[in-house]
Amino acid sequence: MLDIEAVRRDFPILEKGVIYLDNAASSLTPEQVVLKEMEFYREYRANVERGVHRFSQRASEEYEEAHDEVARFIGAPGRRNLAMVRNTTEAINLVANSLEWEKGDKIVTTVIEHHSNYITWLRVVQRHGCMVEAIRSNVEGIFDMTDFERAIDDRTRLVAVTHVSNVLGCIQPVTEIASIAHEHGALILVDGAQGVPHIKTDVIKMGVDFLAFSGHKMLGPTGSGGLYIDEGQLDSTEPLCIGGGTIHDVSLGSYELAVPPQKFEAGTPAIAQVIGLGEACRYLDRVGMDEVKRWDERLVKKLAEGLSEIDGVEIYGPSDPSQRVGLVSFNVRDMNPHDVALSLDEEYDIAVRSGHHCALPLMMELFDMPEGNARASTYLYNTPEEIDVLLGAVETIAKG
Ligand SMILES: Cc1ncc(COP(=O)(O)O)c(C=O)c1O
């Protein structure tokens, strides 16, 4: 059982009196992570993998241990399979810029993707003469698997799908999609930005080639994130940048890259952030991802049921709560979603996100909703009582 009182004590920012329901954009950070980052600055601040002195040695050890911790957290075989990057966006761009695209290569993705996992592929189309097919879901964000079977063919080089939609909260069957991709010799990249923080992730069981995720959505510092790279793709995946830290040997006319993950982490990395992300994974492991998911399900079920009972409120996403994780997006009558979010903030001290959530293809193709919607997203420190306050506030707003 998740000890909610103990969890909340770890997040002193909650004492500011704001009901924080914008976790899908960025989570809060527990004291343990803040202290771990501060420890770096106060006790051993130095660059990593470069110095023989004690500070640099300690910084390197902590930095490497954080890689181990995060790799373990997502079920990766080891630290060599994990490139630390700034966020999901950078991780996806790393893959897009690394693959040797050929004219006519096909990329299969979906209409429910975040822009980071969509326009990146449109740029590949523009630059390399590839093509993109975006599979449509129904309005709940649920796909017909035969559409993937039809779209993924022998010309398909990459399948790029999200694990969990940041607008609809729907969970995608990525393992099934991965096996269709592999039957055709295609690679699969999963956008784990909303999945990794909420669902116990095992990249081997998922069978993915790449998994991109953001540390700042899973209790870690901003500027931290990861790209899991399957063993089979490690040698062929090129770094986004090269330079100091990525090199095994250099002569005047040539260079040899270091082994992974160093080859992906050019220049002085985000040392404190990476160490902080390692601590965030330790924290989530201590609470237990199964507990995090159970708590999430309870909150989101209450949120979805409560909102859908309010006159004048429309909610989006799966009607079956077991297919939804972490969030519910909604609109109130003909109100602009930004006005709803502003009113929740100013009059009720509740933080939610509003707008198109960087998912304009979804907003336009599935809903014709350019203004987007409001989104309440939960995490392990939110309470059923907070959901009640939100529901009461939305009801009052809906009454006008
Ligand atoms: C599904 C999804 N993908 C990608 C991103 C981009 O994440 P970041 O801004 O950390 O790169 C987000 C952020 O909201 C997201 O929800």
Short mmCIF file of C-alpha atoms and ligand atoms in Angstrom, two decimals:
data_model
loop_
_atom_site.label_atom_id
_atom_site.label_comp_id
_atom_site.label_asym_id
_atom_site.label_seq_id
_atom_site.Cartn_x
_atom_site.Cartn_y
_atom_site.Cartn_z
CA MET A 1 0.00 0.00 0.00
CA LEU A 2 1.31 3.42 -0.93
CA ASP A 3 1.82 5.52 2.23
CA ILE A 4 0.44 8.78 0.87
CA GLU A 5 1.23 10.82 3.99
CA ALA A 6 4.88 9.72 3.90
CA VAL A 7 5.10 10.38 0.16
CA ARG A 8 3.66 13.87 0.53
CA ARG A 9 6.17 14.74 3.26
CA ASP A 10 8.89 14.16 0.66
CA PHE A 11 7.49 16.98 -1.50
CA PRO A 12 7.64 20.19 0.58
CA ILE A 13 6.48 22.21 -2.44
CA LEU A 14 3.01 20.75 -1.78
CA GLU A 15 2.86 22.98 1.31
CA LYS A 16 2.59 25.99 -1.03
CA GLY A 17 -1.13 25.26 -1.19
CA VAL A 18 -1.35 24.44 -4.88
CA ILE A 19 -3.12 21.29 -6.04
CA TYR A 20 -0.66 20.23 -8.69
CA LEU A 21 -2.35 18.33 -11.51
CA ASP A 22 0.06 19.14 -14.33
CA ASN A 23 2.27 16.10 -13.91
CA ALA A 24 2.13 15.04 -17.55
CA ALA A 25 3.94 18.28 -18.41
CA SER A 26 6.47 17.95 -15.60
CA SER A 27 6.35 16.26 -12.23
CA LEU A 28 7.37 17.64 -8.87
CA THR A 29 10.69 16.59 -7.32
CA PRO A 30 11.09 14.90 -3.94
CA GLU A 31 13.51 16.21 -1.35
CA GLN A 32 15.76 13.15 -1.81
CA VAL A 33 16.43 14.15 -5.42
CA VAL A 34 16.96 17.82 -4.55
CA LEU A 35 19.43 16.84 -1.80
CA LYS A 36 21.25 14.42 -4.08
CA GLU A 37 21.78 17.19 -6.62
CA MET A 38 22.84 19.60 -3.89
CA GLU A 39 25.30 17.04 -2.55
CA PHE A 40 27.08 17.13 -5.91
CA TYR A 41 27.45 20.93 -5.75
CA ARG A 42 28.39 21.01 -2.07
CA GLU A 43 30.58 17.94 -1.68
CA TYR A 44 32.35 16.96 -4.89
CA ARG A 45 31.50 19.32 -7.75
CA ALA A 46 33.81 18.56 -10.67
CA ASN A 47 33.76 17.34 -14.23
CA VAL A 48 33.34 13.63 -14.96
CA GLU A 49 35.61 11.08 -16.68
CA ARG A 50 38.41 13.64 -16.99
CA GLY A 51 40.28 14.12 -13.73
CA VAL A 52 42.41 11.97 -11.45
CA HIS A 53 41.62 14.11 -8.40
CA ARG A 54 39.15 12.95 -5.77
CA PHE A 55 36.27 15.24 -6.71
CA SER A 56 36.35 14.12 -10.30
CA GLN A 57 36.64 10.49 -9.25
CA ARG A 58 33.61 10.77 -6.98
CA ALA A 59 31.60 12.70 -9.60
CA SER A 60 32.43 10.02 -12.20
CA GLU A 61 31.39 7.22 -9.85
CA GLU A 62 28.08 8.89 -8.99
CA TYR A 63 27.45 9.70 -12.65
CA GLU A 64 28.09 6.09 -13.71
CA GLU A 65 26.02 4.68 -10.84
CA ALA A 66 23.13 6.87 -11.95
CA HIS A 67 23.36 5.31 -15.42
CA ASP A 68 23.23 1.85 -13.81
CA GLU A 69 20.22 2.83 -11.72
CA VAL A 70 18.23 4.28 -14.61
CA ALA A 71 19.16 1.35 -16.89
CA ARG A 72 17.92 -1.06 -14.20
CA PHE A 73 14.74 0.97 -13.80
CA ILE A 74 13.74 0.43 -17.44
CA GLY A 75 15.00 -3.17 -17.58
CA ALA A 76 17.98 -2.44 -19.86
CA PRO A 77 20.84 -4.96 -19.76
CA GLY A 78 23.37 -2.32 -18.71
CA ARG A 79 24.58 1.24 -18.77
CA ARG A 80 26.00 0.83 -22.28
CA ASN A 81 22.40 0.63 -23.54
CA LEU A 82 21.43 3.99 -22.06
CA ALA A 83 22.41 7.36 -23.52
CA MET A 84 21.68 10.19 -21.12
CA VAL A 85 20.16 13.10 -22.99
CA ARG A 86 18.21 16.22 -22.02
CA ASN A 87 14.70 14.91 -22.70
CA THR A 88 12.48 12.73 -24.87
CA THR A 89 12.71 15.21 -27.73
CA GLU A 90 16.49 14.99 -27.87
CA ALA A 91 16.35 11.19 -27.66
CA ILE A 92 13.99 10.97 -30.65
CA ASN A 93 16.07 13.45 -32.64
CA LEU A 94 19.17 11.41 -31.92
CA VAL A 95 17.58 8.40 -33.62
CA ALA A 96 16.19 10.47 -36.51
CA ASN A 97 19.60 11.96 -37.21
CA SER A 98 21.45 8.71 -36.75
CA LEU A 99 19.72 6.28 -39.07
CA GLU A 100 21.08 6.10 -42.60
CA TRP A 101 17.86 6.89 -44.45
CA GLU A 102 17.37 5.91 -48.04
CA LYS A 103 14.92 7.48 -50.48
CA GLY A 104 11.65 5.56 -50.30
CA ASP A 105 12.12 4.36 -46.71
CA LYS A 106 8.82 4.33 -44.88
CA ILE A 107 8.17 5.53 -41.34
CA VAL A 108 4.98 4.33 -39.68
CA THR A 109 3.67 6.45 -36.86
CA THR A 110 0.25 7.51 -35.55
CA VAL A 111 -2.00 10.57 -35.43
CA ILE A 112 -1.92 10.66 -31.63
CA GLU A 113 1.81 11.43 -31.32
CA HIS A 114 3.33 14.40 -29.52
CA HIS A 115 5.01 16.79 -31.99
CA SER A 116 8.39 15.51 -30.80
CA ASN A 117 7.54 12.10 -32.21
CA TYR A 118 5.91 13.46 -35.34
CA ILE A 119 7.55 16.52 -36.89
CA THR A 120 10.92 14.84 -36.37
CA TRP A 121 9.81 12.27 -38.95
CA LEU A 122 8.35 14.91 -41.27
CA ARG A 123 11.82 16.46 -41.36
CA VAL A 124 13.30 13.07 -42.32
CA VAL A 125 10.78 12.98 -45.18
CA GLN A 126 11.84 16.46 -46.34
CA ARG A 127 15.54 15.76 -46.07
CA HIS A 128 15.81 12.21 -47.35
CA GLY A 129 12.79 11.59 -49.58
CA CYS A 130 11.27 9.11 -47.14
CA MET A 131 7.55 8.76 -46.53
CA VAL A 132 5.42 8.78 -43.41
CA GLU A 133 2.17 6.95 -42.79
CA ALA A 134 0.24 8.10 -39.72
CA ILE A 135 -2.23 5.46 -38.54
CA ARG A 136 -5.53 6.73 -37.18
CA SER A 137 -7.07 5.60 -33.93
CA ASN A 138 -10.70 5.92 -32.94
CA VAL A 139 -11.67 8.97 -30.84
CA GLU A 140 -10.72 7.13 -27.65
CA GLY A 141 -7.16 6.66 -28.95
CA ILE A 142 -7.63 2.92 -29.48
CA PHE A 143 -6.13 1.37 -32.62
CA ASP A 144 -7.22 -1.50 -34.78
CA MET A 145 -4.12 -3.73 -34.92
CA THR A 146 -4.90 -4.72 -38.50
CA ASP A 147 -4.07 -1.12 -39.48
CA PHE A 148 -0.52 -1.66 -38.20
CA GLU A 149 -0.36 -5.02 -40.00
CA ARG A 150 -1.41 -3.32 -43.23
CA ALA A 151 0.79 -0.24 -42.92
CA ILE A 152 4.02 -1.92 -41.81
CA ASP A 153 5.55 -3.53 -44.86
CA ASP A 154 8.98 -4.48 -46.14
CA ARG A 155 9.78 -0.86 -47.08
CA THR A 156 9.17 0.21 -43.47
CA ARG A 157 12.41 1.28 -41.83
CA LEU A 158 11.01 2.55 -38.53
CA VAL A 159 7.83 2.39 -36.49
CA ALA A 160 7.58 5.29 -34.04
CA VAL A 161 4.73 5.14 -31.52
CA THR A 162 3.93 6.50 -28.11
CA HIS A 163 3.37 4.15 -25.19
CA VAL A 164 0.82 6.48 -23.58
CA SER A 165 -0.87 9.45 -25.25
CA ASN A 166 -0.27 12.75 -23.46
CA VAL A 167 -3.77 13.92 -24.47
CA LEU A 168 -5.96 10.82 -24.19
CA GLY A 169 -4.02 8.81 -21.61
CA CYS A 170 -4.61 5.64 -23.66
CA ILE A 171 -2.03 2.85 -23.32
CA GLN A 172 -0.79 1.34 -26.59
CA PRO A 173 0.07 -2.35 -27.11
CA VAL A 174 3.70 -1.59 -27.94
CA THR A 175 4.90 -5.19 -27.57
CA GLU A 176 2.45 -6.31 -30.23
CA ILE A 177 3.40 -3.41 -32.49
CA ALA A 178 7.11 -4.20 -31.96
CA SER A 179 6.64 -7.76 -33.11
CA ILE A 180 4.80 -6.65 -36.28
CA ALA A 181 7.66 -4.21 -36.98
CA HIS A 182 10.31 -6.88 -36.50
CA GLU A 183 8.50 -9.37 -38.76
CA HIS A 184 9.17 -6.87 -41.56
CA GLY A 185 12.74 -6.07 -40.53
CA ALA A 186 11.72 -2.60 -39.32
CA LEU A 187 12.99 -0.94 -36.15
CA ILE A 188 10.68 0.30 -33.42
CA LEU A 189 11.06 3.45 -31.36
CA VAL A 190 8.71 3.97 -28.42
CA ASP A 191 8.06 7.41 -26.98
CA GLY A 192 8.03 6.59 -23.28
CA ALA A 193 7.57 10.15 -22.01
CA GLN A 194 4.21 9.34 -20.41
CA GLY A 195 4.73 5.58 -20.01
CA VAL A 196 7.97 5.28 -18.04
CA PRO A 197 6.80 7.53 -15.14
CA HIS A 198 3.61 5.49 -14.60
CA ILE A 199 4.04 1.92 -15.85
CA LYS A 200 6.74 -0.57 -14.82
CA THR A 201 8.89 -0.61 -17.93
CA ASP A 202 10.90 -3.55 -19.21
CA VAL A 203 12.49 -2.74 -22.55
CA ILE A 204 13.42 -6.37 -23.18
CA LYS A 205 9.87 -7.64 -22.65
CA MET A 206 8.56 -4.75 -24.76
CA GLY A 207 10.96 -5.81 -27.51
CA VAL A 208 11.79 -2.25 -28.56
CA ASP A 209 14.89 -1.03 -30.36
CA PHE A 210 14.72 2.48 -28.89
CA LEU A 211 12.87 3.94 -25.92
CA ALA A 212 12.90 7.69 -25.34
CA PHE A 213 11.92 9.22 -21.99
CA SER A 214 12.19 12.37 -19.86
CA GLY A 215 13.56 12.50 -16.33
CA HIS A 216 11.60 15.63 -15.44
CA LYS A 217 8.28 13.77 -15.81
CA MET A 218 9.34 11.04 -13.36
CA LEU A 219 10.49 13.03 -10.32
CA GLY A 220 13.91 13.78 -11.81
CA PRO A 221 15.52 17.14 -12.55
CA THR A 222 14.75 19.17 -15.67
CA GLY A 223 17.39 18.64 -18.33
CA SER A 224 17.55 14.89 -17.68
CA GLY A 225 16.26 12.13 -19.92
CA GLY A 226 17.30 8.94 -21.59
CA LEU A 227 17.45 6.95 -24.79
CA TYR A 228 17.53 3.18 -24.46
CA ILE A 229 19.28 1.58 -27.41
CA ASP A 230 18.96 -2.15 -27.97
CA GLU A 231 22.20 -4.14 -28.18
CA GLY A 232 21.62 -4.82 -31.90
CA GLN A 233 21.57 -1.07 -32.71
CA LEU A 234 24.37 0.10 -30.42
CA ASP A 235 27.17 0.05 -32.98
CA SER A 236 25.20 1.51 -35.86
CA THR A 237 23.55 4.31 -33.82
CA GLU A 238 25.50 7.51 -34.34
CA PRO A 239 25.78 10.22 -31.70
CA LEU A 240 23.96 13.52 -32.26
CA CYS A 241 27.11 15.48 -31.39
CA ILE A 242 30.72 14.39 -31.05
CA GLY A 243 33.69 15.98 -29.32
CA GLY A 244 35.23 15.77 -25.87
CA GLY A 245 34.16 12.71 -23.93
CA THR A 246 33.05 10.70 -26.96
CA ILE A 247 36.46 9.66 -28.22
CA HIS A 248 38.58 6.54 -27.80
CA ASP A 249 41.45 7.80 -29.95
CA VAL A 250 42.21 10.79 -32.15
CA SER A 251 44.99 11.55 -34.62
CA LEU A 252 45.40 14.52 -36.95
CA GLY A 253 43.45 12.77 -39.68
CA SER A 254 41.02 10.45 -37.91
CA TYR A 255 39.18 9.54 -34.76
CA GLU A 256 37.71 6.47 -33.14
CA LEU A 257 34.58 6.80 -31.03
CA ALA A 258 34.46 5.56 -27.45
CA VAL A 259 32.26 2.65 -26.43
CA PRO A 260 28.63 3.39 -25.50
CA PRO A 261 27.25 5.20 -23.60
CA GLN A 262 30.21 7.64 -23.70
CA LYS A 263 30.04 7.95 -27.47
CA PHE A 264 26.57 9.50 -27.13
CA GLU A 265 27.41 12.01 -24.41
CA ALA A 266 29.54 14.71 -26.00
CA GLY A 267 30.96 17.56 -23.95
CA THR A 268 30.43 18.13 -20.26
CA PRO A 269 27.15 16.40 -19.50
CA ALA A 270 24.31 17.48 -17.20
CA ILE A 271 26.11 15.84 -14.27
CA ALA A 272 23.90 16.92 -11.35
CA GLN A 273 20.75 16.23 -13.35
CA VAL A 274 21.84 12.72 -14.30
CA ILE A 275 22.78 11.97 -10.68
CA GLY A 276 19.41 13.37 -9.65
CA LEU A 277 17.59 11.16 -12.14
CA GLY A 278 19.34 8.11 -10.68
CA GLU A 279 18.01 9.14 -7.27
CA ALA A 280 14.50 9.62 -8.71
CA CYS A 281 14.58 6.02 -9.98
CA ARG A 282 15.71 4.83 -6.53
CA TYR A 283 12.79 6.73 -5.04
CA LEU A 284 10.23 5.24 -7.44
CA ASP A 285 11.71 1.77 -6.86
CA ARG A 286 11.36 2.20 -3.09
CA VAL A 287 7.71 3.16 -3.42
CA GLY A 288 7.27 0.41 -6.02
CA MET A 289 6.03 0.98 -9.56
CA ASP A 290 3.15 -1.43 -8.99
CA GLU A 291 1.99 0.79 -6.13
CA VAL A 292 2.46 3.92 -8.25
CA LYS A 293 0.28 2.38 -10.96
CA ARG A 294 -2.40 1.20 -8.52
CA TRP A 295 -2.58 4.67 -6.95
CA ASP A 296 -2.69 6.28 -10.39
CA GLU A 297 -5.53 4.03 -11.48
CA ARG A 298 -7.56 4.92 -8.40
CA LEU A 299 -7.10 8.67 -8.92
CA VAL A 300 -7.70 8.63 -12.65
CA LYS A 301 -10.82 6.48 -12.37
CA LYS A 302 -12.25 8.94 -9.85
CA LEU A 303 -11.25 11.86 -12.06
CA ALA A 304 -12.74 10.39 -15.25
CA GLU A 305 -15.98 9.28 -13.59
CA GLY A 306 -16.37 12.53 -11.66
CA LEU A 307 -15.75 14.81 -14.64
CA SER A 308 -18.04 12.85 -16.95
CA GLU A 309 -20.90 13.24 -14.46
CA ILE A 310 -20.70 17.04 -14.54
CA ASP A 311 -23.29 18.68 -16.76
CA GLY A 312 -21.59 20.53 -19.63
CA VAL A 313 -18.25 18.71 -19.34
CA GLU A 314 -16.91 16.43 -22.03
CA ILE A 315 -13.97 14.14 -21.36
CA TYR A 316 -11.66 12.53 -23.90
CA GLY A 317 -9.84 9.20 -24.00
CA PRO A 318 -10.72 5.55 -23.32
CA SER A 319 -14.07 4.79 -21.70
CA ASP A 320 -12.49 1.68 -20.17
CA PRO A 321 -10.42 3.00 -17.22
CA SER A 322 -7.97 0.07 -17.46
CA GLN A 323 -6.82 1.44 -20.83
CA ARG A 324 -6.02 4.87 -19.42
CA VAL A 325 -3.13 6.07 -17.32
CA GLY A 326 -2.20 9.27 -15.52
CA LEU A 327 -4.51 11.87 -17.01
CA VAL A 328 -7.93 13.01 -18.14
CA SER A 329 -8.42 15.83 -20.62
CA PHE A 330 -11.72 17.65 -20.82
CA ASN A 331 -13.62 20.68 -22.04
CA VAL A 332 -16.30 22.76 -20.35
CA ARG A 333 -19.24 23.73 -22.60
CA ASP A 334 -18.01 26.31 -25.14
CA MET A 335 -15.38 27.74 -22.83
CA ASN A 336 -11.86 28.20 -24.11
CA PRO A 337 -9.70 25.62 -22.25
CA HIS A 338 -7.18 28.34 -21.31
CA ASP A 339 -9.96 30.22 -19.50
CA VAL A 340 -10.87 27.03 -17.61
CA ALA A 341 -7.23 26.51 -16.59
CA LEU A 342 -6.83 30.16 -15.62
CA SER A 343 -9.94 30.08 -13.49
CA LEU A 344 -8.78 26.84 -11.79
CA ASP A 345 -5.46 28.48 -11.00
CA GLU A 346 -6.66 31.90 -9.89
CA GLU A 347 -9.82 30.96 -8.05
CA TYR A 348 -9.10 27.44 -6.80
CA ASP A 349 -5.28 27.10 -6.64
CA ILE A 350 -5.34 24.13 -8.99
CA ALA A 351 -2.68 23.73 -11.70
CA VAL A 352 -3.76 21.99 -14.91
CA ARG A 353 -2.50 22.28 -18.47
CA SER A 354 -4.55 23.67 -21.35
CA GLY A 355 -4.20 23.97 -25.12
CA HIS A 356 -3.20 21.53 -27.83
CA HIS A 357 -0.57 19.77 -25.67
CA CYS A 358 1.88 19.69 -28.62
CA ALA A 359 -0.40 17.23 -30.38
CA LEU A 360 -2.05 19.24 -33.15
CA PRO A 361 -2.47 16.30 -35.57
CA LEU A 362 -4.51 14.53 -32.87
CA MET A 363 -6.54 17.64 -32.04
CA MET A 364 -7.35 18.30 -35.69
CA GLU A 365 -7.66 14.80 -37.16
CA LEU A 366 -9.65 13.20 -34.35
CA PHE A 367 -11.57 16.16 -32.96
CA ASP A 368 -11.29 19.31 -35.11
CA MET A 369 -10.42 21.08 -31.88
CA PRO A 370 -7.73 23.72 -32.59
CA GLU A 371 -8.07 25.29 -29.13
CA GLY A 372 -7.41 21.90 -27.56
CA ASN A 373 -8.64 21.08 -24.09
CA ALA A 374 -7.78 21.22 -20.40
CA ARG A 375 -5.82 18.31 -18.92
CA ALA A 376 -5.60 17.15 -15.32
CA SER A 377 -2.75 14.72 -14.78
CA THR A 378 -1.95 12.91 -11.55
CA TYR A 379 1.04 11.33 -9.84
CA LEU A 380 1.84 9.44 -6.69
CA TYR A 381 1.55 12.46 -4.33
CA ASN A 382 -1.95 13.48 -5.44
CA THR A 383 -4.88 12.49 -3.26
CA PRO A 384 -8.53 11.54 -3.79
CA GLU A 385 -9.41 14.65 -1.74
CA GLU A 386 -7.56 16.84 -4.25
CA ILE A 387 -9.56 15.23 -7.04
CA ASP A 388 -12.75 16.09 -5.13
CA VAL A 389 -11.66 19.74 -4.95
CA LEU A 390 -11.00 19.77 -8.70
CA LEU A 391 -14.36 18.17 -9.44
CA GLY A 392 -16.16 20.74 -7.27
CA ALA A 393 -14.29 23.60 -8.96
CA VAL A 394 -15.03 22.33 -12.48
CA GLU A 395 -18.70 21.89 -11.56
CA THR A 396 -18.89 25.50 -10.38
CA ILE A 397 -17.11 26.75 -13.51
CA ALA A 398 -19.44 24.69 -15.72
CA LYS A 399 -22.49 26.25 -14.05
CA GLY A 400 -21.12 29.59 -15.26
C1 LIG B 1 4.14 11.77 -25.21
C2 LIG B 1 5.20 12.83 -25.14
N1 LIG B 1 6.24 12.76 -25.97
C3 LIG B 1 7.23 13.66 -25.95
C4 LIG B 1 7.22 14.71 -25.07
C5 LIG B 1 8.34 15.68 -25.06
O1 LIG B 1 9.01 15.62 -23.83
P1 LIG B 1 10.19 16.63 -23.52
O2 LIG B 1 9.59 18.00 -23.59
O3 LIG B 1 10.64 16.26 -22.15
O4 LIG B 1 11.21 16.41 -24.56
C6 LIG B 1 6.14 14.84 -24.20
C7 LIG B 1 6.05 15.99 -23.28
O5 LIG B 1 5.01 16.38 -22.84
C8 LIG B 1 5.11 13.88 -24.23
O6 LIG B 1 4.07 13.94 -23.40
#
